[in-house]
PDB file of C-alpha atoms and ligand atoms in Angstrom:
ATOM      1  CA  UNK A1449       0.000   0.000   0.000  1.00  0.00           C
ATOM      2  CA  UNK A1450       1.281   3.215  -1.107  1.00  0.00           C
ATOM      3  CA  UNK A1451       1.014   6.527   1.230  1.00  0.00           C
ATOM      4  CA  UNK A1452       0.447   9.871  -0.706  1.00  0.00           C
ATOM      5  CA  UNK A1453      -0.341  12.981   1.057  1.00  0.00           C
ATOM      6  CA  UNK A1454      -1.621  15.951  -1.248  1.00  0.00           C
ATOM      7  CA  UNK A1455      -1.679  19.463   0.735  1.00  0.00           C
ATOM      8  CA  UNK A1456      -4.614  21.728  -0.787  1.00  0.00           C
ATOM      9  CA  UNK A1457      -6.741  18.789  -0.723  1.00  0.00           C
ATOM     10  CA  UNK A1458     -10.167  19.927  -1.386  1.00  0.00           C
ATOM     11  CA  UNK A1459      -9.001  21.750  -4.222  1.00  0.00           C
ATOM     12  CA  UNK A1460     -10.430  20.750  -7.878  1.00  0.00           C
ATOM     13  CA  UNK A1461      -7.269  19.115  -9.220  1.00  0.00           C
ATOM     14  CA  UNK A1462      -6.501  17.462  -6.066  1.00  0.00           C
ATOM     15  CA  UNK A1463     -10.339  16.144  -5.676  1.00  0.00           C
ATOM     16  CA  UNK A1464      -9.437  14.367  -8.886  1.00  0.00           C
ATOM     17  CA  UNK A1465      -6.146  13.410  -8.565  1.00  0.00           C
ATOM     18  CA  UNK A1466      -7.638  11.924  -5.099  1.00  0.00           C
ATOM     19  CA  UNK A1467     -10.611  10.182  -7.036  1.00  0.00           C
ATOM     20  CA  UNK A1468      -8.016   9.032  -9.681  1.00  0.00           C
ATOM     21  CA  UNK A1469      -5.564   6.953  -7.351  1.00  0.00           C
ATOM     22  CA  UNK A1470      -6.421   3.370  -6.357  1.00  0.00           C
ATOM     23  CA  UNK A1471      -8.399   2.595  -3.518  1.00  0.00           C
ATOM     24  CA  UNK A1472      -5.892   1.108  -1.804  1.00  0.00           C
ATOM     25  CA  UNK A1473      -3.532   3.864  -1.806  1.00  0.00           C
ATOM     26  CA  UNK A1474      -3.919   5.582   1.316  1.00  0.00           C
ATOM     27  CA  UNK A1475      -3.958   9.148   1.426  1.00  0.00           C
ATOM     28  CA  UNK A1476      -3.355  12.113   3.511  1.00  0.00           C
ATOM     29  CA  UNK A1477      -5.308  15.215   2.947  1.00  0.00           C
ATOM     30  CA  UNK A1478      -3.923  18.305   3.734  1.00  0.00           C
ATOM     31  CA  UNK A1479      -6.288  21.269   3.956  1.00  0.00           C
ATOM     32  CA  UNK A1480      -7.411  24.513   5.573  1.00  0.00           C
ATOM     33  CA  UNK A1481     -10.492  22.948   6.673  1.00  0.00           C
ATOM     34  CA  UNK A1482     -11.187  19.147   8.304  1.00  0.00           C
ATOM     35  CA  UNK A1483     -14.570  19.914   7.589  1.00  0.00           C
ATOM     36  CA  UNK A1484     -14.520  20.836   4.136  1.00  0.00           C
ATOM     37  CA  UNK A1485     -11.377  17.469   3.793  1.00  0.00           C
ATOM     38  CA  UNK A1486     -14.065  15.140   5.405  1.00  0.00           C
ATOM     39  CA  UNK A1487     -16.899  16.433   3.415  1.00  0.00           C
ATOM     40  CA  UNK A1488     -14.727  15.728   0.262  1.00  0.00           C
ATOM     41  CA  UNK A1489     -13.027  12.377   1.031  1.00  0.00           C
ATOM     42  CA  UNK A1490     -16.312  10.707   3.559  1.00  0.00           C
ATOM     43  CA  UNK A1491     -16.891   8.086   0.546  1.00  0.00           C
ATOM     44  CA  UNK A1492     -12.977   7.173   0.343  1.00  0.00           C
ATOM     45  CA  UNK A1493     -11.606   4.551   2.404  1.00  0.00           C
ATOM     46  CA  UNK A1494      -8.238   4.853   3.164  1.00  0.00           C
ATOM     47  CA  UNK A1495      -7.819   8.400   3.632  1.00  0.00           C
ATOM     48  CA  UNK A1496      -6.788  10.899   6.672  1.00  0.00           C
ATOM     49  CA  UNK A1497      -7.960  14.702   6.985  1.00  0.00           C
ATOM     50  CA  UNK A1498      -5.651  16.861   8.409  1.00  0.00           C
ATOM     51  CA  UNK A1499      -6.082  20.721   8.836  1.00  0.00           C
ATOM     52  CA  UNK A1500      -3.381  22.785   8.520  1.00  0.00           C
ATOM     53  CA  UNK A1501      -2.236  26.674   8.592  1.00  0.00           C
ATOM     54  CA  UNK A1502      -0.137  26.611   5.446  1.00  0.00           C
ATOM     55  CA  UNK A1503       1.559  29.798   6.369  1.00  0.00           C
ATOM     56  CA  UNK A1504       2.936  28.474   9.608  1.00  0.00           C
ATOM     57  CA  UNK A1505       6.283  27.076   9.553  1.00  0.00           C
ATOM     58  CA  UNK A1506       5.838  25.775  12.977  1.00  0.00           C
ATOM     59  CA  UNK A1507       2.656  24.175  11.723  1.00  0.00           C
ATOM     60  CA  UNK A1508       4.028  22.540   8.835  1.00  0.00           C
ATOM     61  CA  UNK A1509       6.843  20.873  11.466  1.00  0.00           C
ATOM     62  CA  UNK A1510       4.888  19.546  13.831  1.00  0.00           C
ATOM     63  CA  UNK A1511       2.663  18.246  11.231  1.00  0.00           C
ATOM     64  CA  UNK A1512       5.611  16.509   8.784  1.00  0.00           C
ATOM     65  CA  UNK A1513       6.201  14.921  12.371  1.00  0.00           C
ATOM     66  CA  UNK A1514       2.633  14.111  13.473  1.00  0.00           C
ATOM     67  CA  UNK A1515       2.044  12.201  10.011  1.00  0.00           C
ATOM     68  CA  UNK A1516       5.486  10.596  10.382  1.00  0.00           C
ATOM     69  CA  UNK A1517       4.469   9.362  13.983  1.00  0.00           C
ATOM     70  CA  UNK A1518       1.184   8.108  12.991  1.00  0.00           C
ATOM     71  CA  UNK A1519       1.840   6.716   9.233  1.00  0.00           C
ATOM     72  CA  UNK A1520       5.561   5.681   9.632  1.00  0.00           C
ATOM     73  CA  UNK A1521       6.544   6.728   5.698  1.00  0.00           C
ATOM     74  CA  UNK A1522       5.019   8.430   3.011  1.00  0.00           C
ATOM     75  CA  UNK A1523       5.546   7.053  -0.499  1.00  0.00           C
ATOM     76  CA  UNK A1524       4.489  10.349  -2.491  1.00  0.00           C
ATOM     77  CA  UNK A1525       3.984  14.014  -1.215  1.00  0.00           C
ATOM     78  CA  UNK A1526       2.241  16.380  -3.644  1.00  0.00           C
ATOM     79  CA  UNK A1527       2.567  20.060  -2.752  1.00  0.00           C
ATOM     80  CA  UNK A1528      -0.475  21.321  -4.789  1.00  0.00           C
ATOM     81  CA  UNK A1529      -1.814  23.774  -2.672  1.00  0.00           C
ATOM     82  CA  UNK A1530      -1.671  27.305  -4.236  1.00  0.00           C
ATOM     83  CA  UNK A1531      -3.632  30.342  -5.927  1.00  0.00           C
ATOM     84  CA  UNK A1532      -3.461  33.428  -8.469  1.00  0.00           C
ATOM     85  CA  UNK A1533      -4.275  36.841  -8.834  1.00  0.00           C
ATOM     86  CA  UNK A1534      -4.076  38.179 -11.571  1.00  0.00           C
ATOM     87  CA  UNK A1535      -3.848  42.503 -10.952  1.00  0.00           C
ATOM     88  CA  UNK A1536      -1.216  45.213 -12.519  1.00  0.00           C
ATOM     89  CA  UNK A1537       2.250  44.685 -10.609  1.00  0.00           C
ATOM     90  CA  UNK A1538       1.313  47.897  -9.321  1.00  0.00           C
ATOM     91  CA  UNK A1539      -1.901  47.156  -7.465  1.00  0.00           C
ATOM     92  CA  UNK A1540      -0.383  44.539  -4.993  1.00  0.00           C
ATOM     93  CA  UNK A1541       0.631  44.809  -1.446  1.00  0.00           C
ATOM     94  CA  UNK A1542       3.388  43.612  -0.123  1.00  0.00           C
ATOM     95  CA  UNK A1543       1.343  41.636   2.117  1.00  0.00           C
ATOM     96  CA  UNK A1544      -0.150  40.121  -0.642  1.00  0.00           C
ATOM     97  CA  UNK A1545       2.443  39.579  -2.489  1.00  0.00           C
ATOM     98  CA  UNK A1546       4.375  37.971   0.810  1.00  0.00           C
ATOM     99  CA  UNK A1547       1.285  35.661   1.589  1.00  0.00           C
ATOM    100  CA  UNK A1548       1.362  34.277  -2.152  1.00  0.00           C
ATOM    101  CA  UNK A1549       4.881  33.245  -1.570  1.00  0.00           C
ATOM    102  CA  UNK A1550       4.026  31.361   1.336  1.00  0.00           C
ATOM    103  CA  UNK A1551       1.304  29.111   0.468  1.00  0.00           C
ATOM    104  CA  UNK A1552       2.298  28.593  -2.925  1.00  0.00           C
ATOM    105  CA  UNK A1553       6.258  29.015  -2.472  1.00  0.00           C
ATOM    106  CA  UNK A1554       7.513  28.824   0.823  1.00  0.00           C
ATOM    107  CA  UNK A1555       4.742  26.170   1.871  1.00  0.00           C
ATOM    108  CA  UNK A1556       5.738  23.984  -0.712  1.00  0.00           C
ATOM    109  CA  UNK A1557       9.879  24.309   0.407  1.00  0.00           C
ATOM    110  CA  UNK A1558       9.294  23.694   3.647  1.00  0.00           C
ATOM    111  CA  UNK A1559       7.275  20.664   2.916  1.00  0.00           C
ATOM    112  CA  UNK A1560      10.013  19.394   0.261  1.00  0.00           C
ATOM    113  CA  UNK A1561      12.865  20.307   2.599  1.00  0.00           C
ATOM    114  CA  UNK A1562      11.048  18.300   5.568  1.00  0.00           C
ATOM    115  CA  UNK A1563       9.850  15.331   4.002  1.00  0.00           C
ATOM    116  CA  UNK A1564      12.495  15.095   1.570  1.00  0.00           C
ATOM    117  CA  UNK A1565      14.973  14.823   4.148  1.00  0.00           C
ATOM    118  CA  UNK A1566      13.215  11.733   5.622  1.00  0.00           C
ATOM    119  CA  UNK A1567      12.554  10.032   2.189  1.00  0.00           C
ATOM    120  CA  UNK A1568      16.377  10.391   1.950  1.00  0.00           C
ATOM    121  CA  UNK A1569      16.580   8.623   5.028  1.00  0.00           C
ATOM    122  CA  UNK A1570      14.502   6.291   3.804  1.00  0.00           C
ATOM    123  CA  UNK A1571      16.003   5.784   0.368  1.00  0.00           C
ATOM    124  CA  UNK A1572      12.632   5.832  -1.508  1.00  0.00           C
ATOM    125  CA  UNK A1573      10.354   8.343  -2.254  1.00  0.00           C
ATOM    126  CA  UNK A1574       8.558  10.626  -4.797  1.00  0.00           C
ATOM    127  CA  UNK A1575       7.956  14.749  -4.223  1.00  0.00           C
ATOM    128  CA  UNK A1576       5.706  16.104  -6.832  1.00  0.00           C
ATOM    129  CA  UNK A1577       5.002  20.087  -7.056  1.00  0.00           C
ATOM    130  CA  UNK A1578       1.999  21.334  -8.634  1.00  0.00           C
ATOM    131  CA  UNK A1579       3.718  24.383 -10.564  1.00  0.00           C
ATOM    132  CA  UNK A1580       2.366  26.176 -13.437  1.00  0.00           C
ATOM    133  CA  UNK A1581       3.343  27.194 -16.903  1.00  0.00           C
ATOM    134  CA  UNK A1582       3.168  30.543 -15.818  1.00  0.00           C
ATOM    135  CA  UNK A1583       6.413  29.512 -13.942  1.00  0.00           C
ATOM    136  CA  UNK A1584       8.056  28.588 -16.885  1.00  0.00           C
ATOM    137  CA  UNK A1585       6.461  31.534 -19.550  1.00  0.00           C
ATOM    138  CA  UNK A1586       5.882  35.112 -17.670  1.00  0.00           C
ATOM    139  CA  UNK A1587       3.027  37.162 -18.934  1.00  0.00           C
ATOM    140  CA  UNK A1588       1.360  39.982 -18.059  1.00  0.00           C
ATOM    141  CA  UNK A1589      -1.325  40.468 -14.771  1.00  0.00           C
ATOM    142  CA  UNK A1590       0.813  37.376 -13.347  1.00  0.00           C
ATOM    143  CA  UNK A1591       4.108  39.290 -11.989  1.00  0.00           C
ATOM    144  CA  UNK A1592       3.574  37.921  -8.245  1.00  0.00           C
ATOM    145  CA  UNK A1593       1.967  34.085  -9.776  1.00  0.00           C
ATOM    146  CA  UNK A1594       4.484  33.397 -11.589  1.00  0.00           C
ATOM    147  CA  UNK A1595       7.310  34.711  -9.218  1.00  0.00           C
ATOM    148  CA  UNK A1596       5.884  32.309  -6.875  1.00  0.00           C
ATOM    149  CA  UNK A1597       5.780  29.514  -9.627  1.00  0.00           C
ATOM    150  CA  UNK A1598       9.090  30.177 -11.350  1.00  0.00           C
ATOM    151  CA  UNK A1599      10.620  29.907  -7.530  1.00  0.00           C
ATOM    152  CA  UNK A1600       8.912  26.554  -6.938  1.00  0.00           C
ATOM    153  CA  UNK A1601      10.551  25.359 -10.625  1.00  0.00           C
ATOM    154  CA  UNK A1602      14.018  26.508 -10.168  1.00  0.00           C
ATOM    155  CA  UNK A1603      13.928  24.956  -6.281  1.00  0.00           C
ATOM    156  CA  UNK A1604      12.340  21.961  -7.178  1.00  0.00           C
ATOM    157  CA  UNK A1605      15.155  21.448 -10.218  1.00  0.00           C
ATOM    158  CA  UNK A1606      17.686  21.845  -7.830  1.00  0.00           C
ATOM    159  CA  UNK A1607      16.421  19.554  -5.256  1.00  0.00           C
ATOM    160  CA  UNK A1608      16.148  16.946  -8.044  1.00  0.00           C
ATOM    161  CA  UNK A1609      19.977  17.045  -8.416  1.00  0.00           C
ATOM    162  CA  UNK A1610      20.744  16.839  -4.822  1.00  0.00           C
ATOM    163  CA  UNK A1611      18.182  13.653  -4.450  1.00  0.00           C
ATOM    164  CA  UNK A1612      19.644  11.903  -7.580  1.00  0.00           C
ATOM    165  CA  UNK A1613      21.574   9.547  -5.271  1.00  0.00           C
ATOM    166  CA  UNK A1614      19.087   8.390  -2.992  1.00  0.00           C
ATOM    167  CA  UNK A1615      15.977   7.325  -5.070  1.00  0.00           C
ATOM    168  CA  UNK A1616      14.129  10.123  -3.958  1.00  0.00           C
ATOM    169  CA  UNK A1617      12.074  11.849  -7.359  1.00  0.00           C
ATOM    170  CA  UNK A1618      11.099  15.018  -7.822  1.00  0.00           C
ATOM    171  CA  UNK A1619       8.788  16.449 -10.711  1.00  0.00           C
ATOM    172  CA  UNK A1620       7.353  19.469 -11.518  1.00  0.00           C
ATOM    173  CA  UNK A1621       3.848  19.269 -13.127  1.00  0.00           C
ATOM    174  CA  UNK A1622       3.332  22.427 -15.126  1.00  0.00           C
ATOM    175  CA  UNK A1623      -0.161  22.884 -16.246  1.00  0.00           C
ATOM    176  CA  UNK A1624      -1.522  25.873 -18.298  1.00  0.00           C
ATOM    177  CA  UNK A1625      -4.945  27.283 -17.076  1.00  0.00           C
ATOM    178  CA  UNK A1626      -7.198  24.077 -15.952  1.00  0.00           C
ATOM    179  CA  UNK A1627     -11.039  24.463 -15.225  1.00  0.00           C
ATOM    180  CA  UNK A1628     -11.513  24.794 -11.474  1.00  0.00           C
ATOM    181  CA  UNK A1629     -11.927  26.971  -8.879  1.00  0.00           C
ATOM    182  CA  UNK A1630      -8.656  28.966  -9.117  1.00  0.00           C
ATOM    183  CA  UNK A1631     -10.268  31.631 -11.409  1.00  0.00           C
ATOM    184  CA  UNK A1632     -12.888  32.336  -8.853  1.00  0.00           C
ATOM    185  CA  UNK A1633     -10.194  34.388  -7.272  1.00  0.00           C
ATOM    186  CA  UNK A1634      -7.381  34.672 -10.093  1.00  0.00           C
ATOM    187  CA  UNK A1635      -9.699  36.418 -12.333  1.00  0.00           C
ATOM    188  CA  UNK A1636     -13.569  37.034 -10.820  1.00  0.00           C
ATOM    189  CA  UNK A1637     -14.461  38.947 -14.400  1.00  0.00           C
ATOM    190  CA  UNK A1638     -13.915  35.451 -15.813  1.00  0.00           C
ATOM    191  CA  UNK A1639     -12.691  37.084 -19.398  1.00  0.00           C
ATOM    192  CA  UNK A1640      -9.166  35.924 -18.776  1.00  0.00           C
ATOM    193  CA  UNK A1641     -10.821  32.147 -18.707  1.00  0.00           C
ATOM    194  CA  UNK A1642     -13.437  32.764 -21.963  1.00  0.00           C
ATOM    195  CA  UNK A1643     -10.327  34.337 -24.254  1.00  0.00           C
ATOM    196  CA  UNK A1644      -8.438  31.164 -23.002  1.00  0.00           C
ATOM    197  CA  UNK A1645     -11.139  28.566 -23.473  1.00  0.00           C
ATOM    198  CA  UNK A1646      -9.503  26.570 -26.711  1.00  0.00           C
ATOM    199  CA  UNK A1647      -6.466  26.168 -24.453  1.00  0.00           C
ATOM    200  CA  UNK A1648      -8.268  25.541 -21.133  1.00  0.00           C
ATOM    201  CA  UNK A1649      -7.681  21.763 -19.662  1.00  0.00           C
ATOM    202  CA  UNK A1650      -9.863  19.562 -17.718  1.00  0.00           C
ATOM    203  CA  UNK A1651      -8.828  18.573 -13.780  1.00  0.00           C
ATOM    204  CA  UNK A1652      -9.393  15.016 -14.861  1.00  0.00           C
ATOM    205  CA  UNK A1653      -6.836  15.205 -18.020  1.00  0.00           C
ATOM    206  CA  UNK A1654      -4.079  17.403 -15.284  1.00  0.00           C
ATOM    207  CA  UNK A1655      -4.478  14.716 -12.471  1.00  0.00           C
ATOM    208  CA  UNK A1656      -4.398  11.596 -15.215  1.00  0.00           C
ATOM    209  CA  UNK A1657      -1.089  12.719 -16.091  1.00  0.00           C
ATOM    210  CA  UNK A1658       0.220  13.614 -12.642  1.00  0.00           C
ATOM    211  CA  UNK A1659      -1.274  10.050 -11.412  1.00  0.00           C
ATOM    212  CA  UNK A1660       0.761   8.237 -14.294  1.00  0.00           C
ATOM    213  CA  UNK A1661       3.936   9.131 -13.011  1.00  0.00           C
ATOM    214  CA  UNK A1662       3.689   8.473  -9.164  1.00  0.00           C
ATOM    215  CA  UNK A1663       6.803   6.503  -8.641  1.00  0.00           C
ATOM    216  CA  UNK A1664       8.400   7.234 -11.381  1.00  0.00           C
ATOM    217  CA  UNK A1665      11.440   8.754 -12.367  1.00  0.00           C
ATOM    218  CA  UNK A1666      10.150  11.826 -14.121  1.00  0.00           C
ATOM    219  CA  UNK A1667      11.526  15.628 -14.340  1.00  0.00           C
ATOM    220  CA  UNK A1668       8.495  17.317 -15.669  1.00  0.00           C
ATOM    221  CA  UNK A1669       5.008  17.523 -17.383  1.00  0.00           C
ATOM    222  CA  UNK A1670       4.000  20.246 -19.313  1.00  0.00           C
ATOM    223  CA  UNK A1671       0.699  20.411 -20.825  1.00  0.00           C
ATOM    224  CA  UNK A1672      -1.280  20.918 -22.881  1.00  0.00           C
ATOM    225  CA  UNK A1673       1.393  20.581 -25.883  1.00  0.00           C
ATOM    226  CA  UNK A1674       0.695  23.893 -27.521  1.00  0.00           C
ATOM    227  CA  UNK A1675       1.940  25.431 -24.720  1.00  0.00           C
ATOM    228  CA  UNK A1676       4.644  22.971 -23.575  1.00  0.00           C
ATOM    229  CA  UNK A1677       5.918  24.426 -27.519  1.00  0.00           C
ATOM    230  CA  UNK A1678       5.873  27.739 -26.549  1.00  0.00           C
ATOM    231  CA  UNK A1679       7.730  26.716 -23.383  1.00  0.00           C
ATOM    232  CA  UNK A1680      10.507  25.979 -25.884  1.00  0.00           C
ATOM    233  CA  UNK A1681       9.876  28.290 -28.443  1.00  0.00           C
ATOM    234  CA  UNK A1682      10.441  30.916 -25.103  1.00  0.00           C
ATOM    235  CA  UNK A1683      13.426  29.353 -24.094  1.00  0.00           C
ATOM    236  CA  UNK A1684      15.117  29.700 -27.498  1.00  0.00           C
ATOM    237  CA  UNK A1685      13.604  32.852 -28.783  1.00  0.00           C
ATOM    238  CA  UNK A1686      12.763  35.145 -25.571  1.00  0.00           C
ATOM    239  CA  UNK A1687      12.399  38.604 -27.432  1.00  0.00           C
ATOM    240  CA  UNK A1688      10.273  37.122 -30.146  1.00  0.00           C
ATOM    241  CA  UNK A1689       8.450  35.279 -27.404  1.00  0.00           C
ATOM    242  CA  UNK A1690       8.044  38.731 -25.625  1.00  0.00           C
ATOM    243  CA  UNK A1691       6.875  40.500 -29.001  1.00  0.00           C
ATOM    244  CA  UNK A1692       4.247  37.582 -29.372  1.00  0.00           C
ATOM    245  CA  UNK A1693       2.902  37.604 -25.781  1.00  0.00           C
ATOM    246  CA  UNK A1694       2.660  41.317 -26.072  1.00  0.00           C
ATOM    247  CA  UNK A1695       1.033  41.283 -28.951  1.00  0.00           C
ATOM    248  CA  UNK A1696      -0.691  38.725 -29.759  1.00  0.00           C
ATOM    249  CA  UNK A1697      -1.250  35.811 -27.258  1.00  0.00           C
ATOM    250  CA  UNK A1698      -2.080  39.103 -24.492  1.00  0.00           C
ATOM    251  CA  UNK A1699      -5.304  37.145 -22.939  1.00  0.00           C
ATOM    252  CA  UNK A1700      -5.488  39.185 -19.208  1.00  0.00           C
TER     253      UNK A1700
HETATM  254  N1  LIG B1196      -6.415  26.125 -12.236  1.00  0.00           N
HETATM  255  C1  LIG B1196      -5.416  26.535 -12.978  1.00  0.00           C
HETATM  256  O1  LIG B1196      -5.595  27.207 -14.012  1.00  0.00           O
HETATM  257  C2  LIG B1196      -4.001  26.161 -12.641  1.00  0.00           C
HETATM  258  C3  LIG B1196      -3.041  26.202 -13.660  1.00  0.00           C
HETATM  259  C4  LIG B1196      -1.735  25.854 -13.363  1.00  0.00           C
HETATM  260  C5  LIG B1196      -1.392  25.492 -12.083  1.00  0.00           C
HETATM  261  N2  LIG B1196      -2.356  25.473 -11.108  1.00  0.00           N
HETATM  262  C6  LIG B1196      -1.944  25.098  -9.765  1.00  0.00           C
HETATM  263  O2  LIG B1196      -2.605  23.896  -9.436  1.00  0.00           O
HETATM  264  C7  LIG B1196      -2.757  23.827  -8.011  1.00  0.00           C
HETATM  265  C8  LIG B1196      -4.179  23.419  -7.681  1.00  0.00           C
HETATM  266  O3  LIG B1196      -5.063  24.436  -8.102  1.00  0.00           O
HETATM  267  P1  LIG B1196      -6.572  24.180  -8.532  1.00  0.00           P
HETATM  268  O4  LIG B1196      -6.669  24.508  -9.963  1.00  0.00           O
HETATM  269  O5  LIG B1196      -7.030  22.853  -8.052  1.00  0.00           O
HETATM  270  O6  LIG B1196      -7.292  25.354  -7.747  1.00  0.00           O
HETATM  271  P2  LIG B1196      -8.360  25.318  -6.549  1.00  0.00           P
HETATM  272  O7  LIG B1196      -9.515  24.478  -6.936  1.00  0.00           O
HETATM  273  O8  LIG B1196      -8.600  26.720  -6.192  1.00  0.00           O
HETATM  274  O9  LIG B1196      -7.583  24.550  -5.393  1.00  0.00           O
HETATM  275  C9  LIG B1196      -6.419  25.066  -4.782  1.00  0.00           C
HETATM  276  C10 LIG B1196      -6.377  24.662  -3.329  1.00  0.00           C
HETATM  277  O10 LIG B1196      -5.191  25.234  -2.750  1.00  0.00           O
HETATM  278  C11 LIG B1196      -5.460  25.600  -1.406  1.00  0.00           C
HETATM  279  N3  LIG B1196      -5.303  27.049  -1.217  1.00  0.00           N
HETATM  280  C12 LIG B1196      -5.666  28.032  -2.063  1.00  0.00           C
HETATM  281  N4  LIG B1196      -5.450  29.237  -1.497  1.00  0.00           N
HETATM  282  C13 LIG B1196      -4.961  28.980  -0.267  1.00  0.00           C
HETATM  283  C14 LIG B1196      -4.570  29.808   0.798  1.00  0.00           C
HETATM  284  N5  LIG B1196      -4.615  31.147   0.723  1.00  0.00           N
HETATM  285  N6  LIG B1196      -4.128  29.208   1.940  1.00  0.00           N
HETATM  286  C15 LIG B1196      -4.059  27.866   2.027  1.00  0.00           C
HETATM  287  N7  LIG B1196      -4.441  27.028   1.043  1.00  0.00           N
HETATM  288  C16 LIG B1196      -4.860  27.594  -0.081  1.00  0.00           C
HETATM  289  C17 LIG B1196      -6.924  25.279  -1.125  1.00  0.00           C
HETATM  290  O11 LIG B1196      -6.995  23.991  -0.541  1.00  0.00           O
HETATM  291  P3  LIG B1196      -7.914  23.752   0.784  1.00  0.00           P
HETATM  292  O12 LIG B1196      -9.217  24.429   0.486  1.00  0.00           O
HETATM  293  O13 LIG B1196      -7.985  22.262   0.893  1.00  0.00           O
HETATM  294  O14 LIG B1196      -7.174  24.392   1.901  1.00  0.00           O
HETATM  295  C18 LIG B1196      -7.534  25.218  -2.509  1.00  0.00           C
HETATM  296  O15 LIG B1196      -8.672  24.438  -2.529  1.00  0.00           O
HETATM  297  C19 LIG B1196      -2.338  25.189  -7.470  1.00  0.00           C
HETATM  298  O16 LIG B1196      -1.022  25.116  -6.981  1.00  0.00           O
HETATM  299  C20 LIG B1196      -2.374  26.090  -8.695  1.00  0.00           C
HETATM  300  O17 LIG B1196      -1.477  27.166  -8.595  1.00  0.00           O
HETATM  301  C21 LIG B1196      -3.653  25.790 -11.367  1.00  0.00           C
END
């Protein structure tokens, strides 16, 4: 029996990625809310709610140990809890901007740093972040988003090298915009997700592809493909990139 804990739990992707694994994995649901996690997961055997104050440090701690104590390993941890908002660069705070980083950055270090260290122990072990494309392509209205995204990529990569000798995997999953409840406060006008729509994924197509590489040795997933091209097309070309994006592909 494998042990996956998801953080964000009651999230859309991770309500499917959840409802996608096999019943006898046993999962750990990380959330804000026990009552919302138990509400979400009351059909699923196998499963443990947990609430949890993702901007606590000191939380996230005694909680790494807490699961530790009661479960003894975890196989797979998926950081997937984060959000967007997509304003000017101007119009944020720097609260704001400081509380993005630490549920969708920071959170997802500590969590790496923390459980990563015991997989290494362990010798066995998968970490999977739920990144973005906007942490691999900037565009405009997503300064802070993709800050907190590109931070989670270039950590993540590193981490990757430094676990290369002990089994432990780490992957990125890098989806562009997916149909859940993250636009309800990235983008409340909802125009950024109608100009999108042709390129707009499905929760169950993001968490089939996350689910098929559990356990396996895999650096990244980028989807859908048009934009896993322009991923390249970026890399290779930024200024033209930067024209296009400015011009053309300019959806917020
Ligand atoms: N939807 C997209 O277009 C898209 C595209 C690329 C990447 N992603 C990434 O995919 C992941 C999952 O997003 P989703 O699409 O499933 O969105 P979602 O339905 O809004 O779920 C995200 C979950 O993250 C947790 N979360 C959000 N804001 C939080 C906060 N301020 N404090 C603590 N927890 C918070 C919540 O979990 P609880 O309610 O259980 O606490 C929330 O349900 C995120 O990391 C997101 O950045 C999304």
């Amino acid at each position: 029996m494998r042990i996956i804990a998801i953080t964000g739990a009651s999230g859309g992707l991770a309500q499917e990625i959840v409802k996608q694994l096999p019943a006898e994995d046993f999962v750990i649901a990380l959330g804000r809310s026990a009552e919302k996690l138990k509400k979400c997961y009351a059909s699923r055997p196998n499963t443990a709610c947990y609430e949890l104050d993702m901007t606590s440090d000191l939380a996230i701690f005694e909680m790494v140990e807490k699961l530790y104590a009661e479960h003894g390993h975890i196989d797979v941890f998926i950081n997937n809890a984060g959000y967007g908002d997509f304003s000017e660069f101007d119009a944020y705070t720097t609260a704001q901007i400081r509380d993005m980083f630490d549920i969708n950055t920071f959170a997802t270090m500590t969590f790496s740093r923390l459980v990563g260290h015991k997989m290494k122990e362990a010798g066995h072990g998968h970490i999977v972040n739920i990144a973005s494309i906007a942490g691999l392509i900037a565009s405009a209205k997503s300064s802070v988003y993709s800050a907190t995204k590109f931070a989670v990529i270039g950590f993540s990569n590193a981490l990757r090298l430094e676990l290369a000798g002990s089994k432990v995997y780490v992957t990125t999953i890098n989806p562009g915009p997916i149909a859940t409840t993250f636009f309800d406060k990235a983008d409340p006008s909802g125009e950024y997700l109608k100009s999108v729509g042709r390129f707009v994924l499905q929760p169950e197509e993001v968490a089939r592809r996350t689910v098929a590489i559990l356990g396996k040795n895999k650096r990244e997933v980028n989807m859908p493909l048009s934009m896993a091209a322009a991923h390249k097309f970026y890399t290779l070309f930024p200024k033209i990139t930067d024209f296009l994006a400015r011009r053309v592909f300019n959806y917020k």
